[in-house]
PDB file of C-alpha atoms in Angstrom:
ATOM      1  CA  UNK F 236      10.986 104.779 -51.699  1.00  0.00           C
ATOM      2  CA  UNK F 237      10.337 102.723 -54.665  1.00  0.00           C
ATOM      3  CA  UNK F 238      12.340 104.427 -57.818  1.00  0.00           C
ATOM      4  CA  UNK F 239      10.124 107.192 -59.197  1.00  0.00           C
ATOM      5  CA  UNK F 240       7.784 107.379 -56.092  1.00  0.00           C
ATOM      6  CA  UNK F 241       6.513 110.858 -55.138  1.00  0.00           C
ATOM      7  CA  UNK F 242       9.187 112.549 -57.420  1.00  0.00           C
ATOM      8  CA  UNK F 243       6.744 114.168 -59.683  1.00  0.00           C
ATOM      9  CA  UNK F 244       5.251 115.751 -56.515  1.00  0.00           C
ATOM     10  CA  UNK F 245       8.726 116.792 -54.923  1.00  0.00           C
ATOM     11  CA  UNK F 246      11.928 119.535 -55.600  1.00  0.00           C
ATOM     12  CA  UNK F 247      14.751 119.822 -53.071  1.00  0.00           C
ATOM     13  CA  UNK F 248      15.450 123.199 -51.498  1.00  0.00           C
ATOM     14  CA  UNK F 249      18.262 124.593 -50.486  1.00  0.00           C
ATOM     15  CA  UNK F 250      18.750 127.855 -48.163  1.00  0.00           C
ATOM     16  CA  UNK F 251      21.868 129.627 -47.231  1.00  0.00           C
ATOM     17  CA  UNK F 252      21.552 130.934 -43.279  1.00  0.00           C
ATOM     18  CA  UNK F 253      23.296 133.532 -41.166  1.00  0.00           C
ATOM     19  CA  UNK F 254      24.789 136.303 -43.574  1.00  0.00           C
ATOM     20  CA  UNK F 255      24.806 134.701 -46.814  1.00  0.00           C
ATOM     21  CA  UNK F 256      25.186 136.903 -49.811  1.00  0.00           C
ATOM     22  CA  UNK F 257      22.793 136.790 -53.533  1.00  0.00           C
ATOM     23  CA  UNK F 258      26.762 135.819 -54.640  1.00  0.00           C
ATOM     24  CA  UNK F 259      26.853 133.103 -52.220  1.00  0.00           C
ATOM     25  CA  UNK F 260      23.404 132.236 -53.628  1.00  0.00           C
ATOM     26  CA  UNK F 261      24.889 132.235 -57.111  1.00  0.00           C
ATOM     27  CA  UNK F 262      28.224 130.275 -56.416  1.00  0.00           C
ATOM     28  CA  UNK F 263      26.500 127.825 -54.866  1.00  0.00           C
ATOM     29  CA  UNK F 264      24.164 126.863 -57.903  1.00  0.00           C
ATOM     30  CA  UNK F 265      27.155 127.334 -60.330  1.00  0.00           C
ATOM     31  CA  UNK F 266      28.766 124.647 -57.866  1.00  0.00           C
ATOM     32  CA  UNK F 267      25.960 122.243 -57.717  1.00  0.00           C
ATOM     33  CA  UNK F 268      25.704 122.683 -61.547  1.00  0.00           C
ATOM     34  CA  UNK F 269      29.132 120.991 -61.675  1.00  0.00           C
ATOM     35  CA  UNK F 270      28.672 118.380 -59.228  1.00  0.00           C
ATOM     36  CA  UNK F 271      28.807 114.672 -60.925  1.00  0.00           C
ATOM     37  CA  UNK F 272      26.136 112.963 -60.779  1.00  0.00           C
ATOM     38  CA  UNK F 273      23.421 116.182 -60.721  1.00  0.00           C
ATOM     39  CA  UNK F 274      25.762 117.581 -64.062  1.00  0.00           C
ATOM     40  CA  UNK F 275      24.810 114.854 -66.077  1.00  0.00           C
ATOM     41  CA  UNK F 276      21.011 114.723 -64.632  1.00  0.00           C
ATOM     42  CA  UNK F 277      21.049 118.690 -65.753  1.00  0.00           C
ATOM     43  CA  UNK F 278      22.502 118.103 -69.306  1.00  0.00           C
ATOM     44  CA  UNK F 279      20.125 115.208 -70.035  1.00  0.00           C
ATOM     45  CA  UNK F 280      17.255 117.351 -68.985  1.00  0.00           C
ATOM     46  CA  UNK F 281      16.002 114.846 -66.350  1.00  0.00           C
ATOM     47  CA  UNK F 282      16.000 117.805 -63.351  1.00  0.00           C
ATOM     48  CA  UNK F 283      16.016 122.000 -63.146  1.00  0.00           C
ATOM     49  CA  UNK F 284      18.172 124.018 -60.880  1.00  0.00           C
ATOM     50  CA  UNK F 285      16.846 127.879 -60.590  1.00  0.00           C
ATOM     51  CA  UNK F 286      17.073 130.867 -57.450  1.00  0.00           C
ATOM     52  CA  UNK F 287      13.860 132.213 -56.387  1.00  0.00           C
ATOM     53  CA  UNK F 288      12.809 134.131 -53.826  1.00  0.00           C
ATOM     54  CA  UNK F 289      12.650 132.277 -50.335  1.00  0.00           C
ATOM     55  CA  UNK F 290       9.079 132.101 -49.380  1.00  0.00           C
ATOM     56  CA  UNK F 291       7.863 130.778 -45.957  1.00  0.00           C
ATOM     57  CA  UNK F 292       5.861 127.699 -45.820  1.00  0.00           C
ATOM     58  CA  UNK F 293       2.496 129.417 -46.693  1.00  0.00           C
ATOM     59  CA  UNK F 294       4.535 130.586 -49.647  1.00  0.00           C
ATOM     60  CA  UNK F 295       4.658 134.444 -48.862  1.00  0.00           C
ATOM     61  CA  UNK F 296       8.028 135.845 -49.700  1.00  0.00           C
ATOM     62  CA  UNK F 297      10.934 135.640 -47.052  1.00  0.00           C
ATOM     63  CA  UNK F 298      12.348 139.010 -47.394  1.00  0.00           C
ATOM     64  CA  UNK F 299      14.939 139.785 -49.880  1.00  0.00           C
ATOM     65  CA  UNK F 300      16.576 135.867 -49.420  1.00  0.00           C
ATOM     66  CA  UNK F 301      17.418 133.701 -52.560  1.00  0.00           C
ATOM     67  CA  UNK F 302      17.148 129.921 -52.502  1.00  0.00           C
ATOM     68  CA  UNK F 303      17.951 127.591 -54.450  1.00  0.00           C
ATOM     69  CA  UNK F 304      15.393 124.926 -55.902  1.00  0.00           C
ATOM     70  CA  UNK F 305      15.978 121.816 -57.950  1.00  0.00           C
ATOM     71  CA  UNK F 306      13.286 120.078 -59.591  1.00  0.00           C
ATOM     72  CA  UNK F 307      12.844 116.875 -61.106  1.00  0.00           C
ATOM     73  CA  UNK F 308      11.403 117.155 -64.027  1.00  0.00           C
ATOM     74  CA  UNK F 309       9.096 114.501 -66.171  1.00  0.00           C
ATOM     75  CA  UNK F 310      11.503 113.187 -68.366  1.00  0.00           C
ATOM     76  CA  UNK F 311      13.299 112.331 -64.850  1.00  0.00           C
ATOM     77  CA  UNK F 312      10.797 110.319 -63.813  1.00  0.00           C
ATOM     78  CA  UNK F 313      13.155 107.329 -62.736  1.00  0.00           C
ATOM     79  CA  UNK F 314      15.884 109.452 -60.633  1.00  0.00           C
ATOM     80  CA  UNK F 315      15.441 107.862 -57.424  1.00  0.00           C
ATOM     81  CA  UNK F 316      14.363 110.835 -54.797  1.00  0.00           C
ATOM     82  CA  UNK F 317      16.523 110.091 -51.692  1.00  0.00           C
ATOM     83  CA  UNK F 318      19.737 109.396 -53.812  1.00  0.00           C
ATOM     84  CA  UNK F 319      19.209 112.649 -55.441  1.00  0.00           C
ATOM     85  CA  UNK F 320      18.625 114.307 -51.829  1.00  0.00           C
ATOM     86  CA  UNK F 321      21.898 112.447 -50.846  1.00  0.00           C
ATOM     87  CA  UNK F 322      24.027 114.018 -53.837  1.00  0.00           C
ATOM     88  CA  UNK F 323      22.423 117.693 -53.190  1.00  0.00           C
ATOM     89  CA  UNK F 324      23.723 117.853 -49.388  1.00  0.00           C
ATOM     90  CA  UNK F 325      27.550 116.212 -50.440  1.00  0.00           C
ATOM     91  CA  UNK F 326      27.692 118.831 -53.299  1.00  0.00           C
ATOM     92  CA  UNK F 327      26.698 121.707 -50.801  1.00  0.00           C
ATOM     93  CA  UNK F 328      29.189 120.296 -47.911  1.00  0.00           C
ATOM     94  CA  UNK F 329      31.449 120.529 -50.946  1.00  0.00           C
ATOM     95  CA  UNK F 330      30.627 124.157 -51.524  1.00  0.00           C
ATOM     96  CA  UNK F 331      31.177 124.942 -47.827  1.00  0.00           C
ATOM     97  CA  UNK F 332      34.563 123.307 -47.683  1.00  0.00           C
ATOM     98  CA  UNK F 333      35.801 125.033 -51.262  1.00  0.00           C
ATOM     99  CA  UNK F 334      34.771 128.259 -50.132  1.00  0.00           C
ATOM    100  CA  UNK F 335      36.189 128.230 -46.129  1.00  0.00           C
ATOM    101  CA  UNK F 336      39.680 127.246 -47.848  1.00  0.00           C
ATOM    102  CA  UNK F 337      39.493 129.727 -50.827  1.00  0.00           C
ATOM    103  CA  UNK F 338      37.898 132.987 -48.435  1.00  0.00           C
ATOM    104  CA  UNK F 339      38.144 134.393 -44.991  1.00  0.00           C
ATOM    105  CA  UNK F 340      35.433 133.473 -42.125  1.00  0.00           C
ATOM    106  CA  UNK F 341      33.058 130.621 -41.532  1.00  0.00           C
ATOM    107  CA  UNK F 342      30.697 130.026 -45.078  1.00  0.00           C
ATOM    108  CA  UNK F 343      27.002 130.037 -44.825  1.00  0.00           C
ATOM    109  CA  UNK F 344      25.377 126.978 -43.078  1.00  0.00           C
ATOM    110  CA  UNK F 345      23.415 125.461 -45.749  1.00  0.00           C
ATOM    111  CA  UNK F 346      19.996 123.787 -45.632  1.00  0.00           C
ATOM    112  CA  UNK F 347      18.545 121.491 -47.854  1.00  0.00           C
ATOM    113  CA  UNK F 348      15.520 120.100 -47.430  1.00  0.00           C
ATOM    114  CA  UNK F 349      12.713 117.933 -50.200  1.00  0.00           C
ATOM    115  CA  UNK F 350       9.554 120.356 -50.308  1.00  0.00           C
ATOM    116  CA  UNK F 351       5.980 119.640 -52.078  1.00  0.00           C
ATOM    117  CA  UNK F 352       5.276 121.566 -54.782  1.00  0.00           C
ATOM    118  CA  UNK F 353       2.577 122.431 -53.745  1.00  0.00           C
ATOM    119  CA  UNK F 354       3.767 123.729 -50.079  1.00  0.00           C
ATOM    120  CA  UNK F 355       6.239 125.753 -51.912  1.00  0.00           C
TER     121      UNK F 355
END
């Protein structure tokens, strides 16, 4: 993927499995918030992180599930999709190692996956 291709069009999504709590949610996006290189992407206002409801791939609403979406926005133009994708899944493997050393029992499996926009 040429730099800039299909970004406009794409966000990464990530989803907590198995018993994953709105705090695990919430830890996890304060995490990837800190994360070098996707802090400095955040502060120069080239992508968004936010929670939303999950929503299946017809977009109805999953339940009462959180997920986690980060979008590039258009002043991010040039951030090169798959390297972004890349840094997303270290900083959750990350998260999942932090947290199974700092609480008891296995964390949530996370999954990230790049989503159109318009698939939800």
């Amino acid at each position: 993927m040429a730099e800039g291709d299909g970004v406009a069009d794409q966000d990464i999504r990530i989803r907590l499995e198995g018993k994953a709590t709105e705090g695990d949610v919430t830890a996890l996006r304060n995490w990837l918030e800190r994360e070098r290189p996707l802090e400095d992407l955040l502060r120069d206002g080239r992508v968004r992180i936010r929670e939303r409801p999950a929503t299946a791939h017809d977009g109805t609403p999953m339940g009462t599930s959180q997920e986690i979406v980060i979008a590039v926005t258009s002043a991010g133009a040039t951030v090169v999709f798959q390297e972004l994708l890349e840094q997303v899944r270290r900083g959750v493997r990350a998260w999942r190692d932090n947290r199974r050393a700092v609480e008891d029992g296995e964390p949530p499996q996370g999954r990230v996956e790049p989503v159109n926009r318009h698939d939800g």
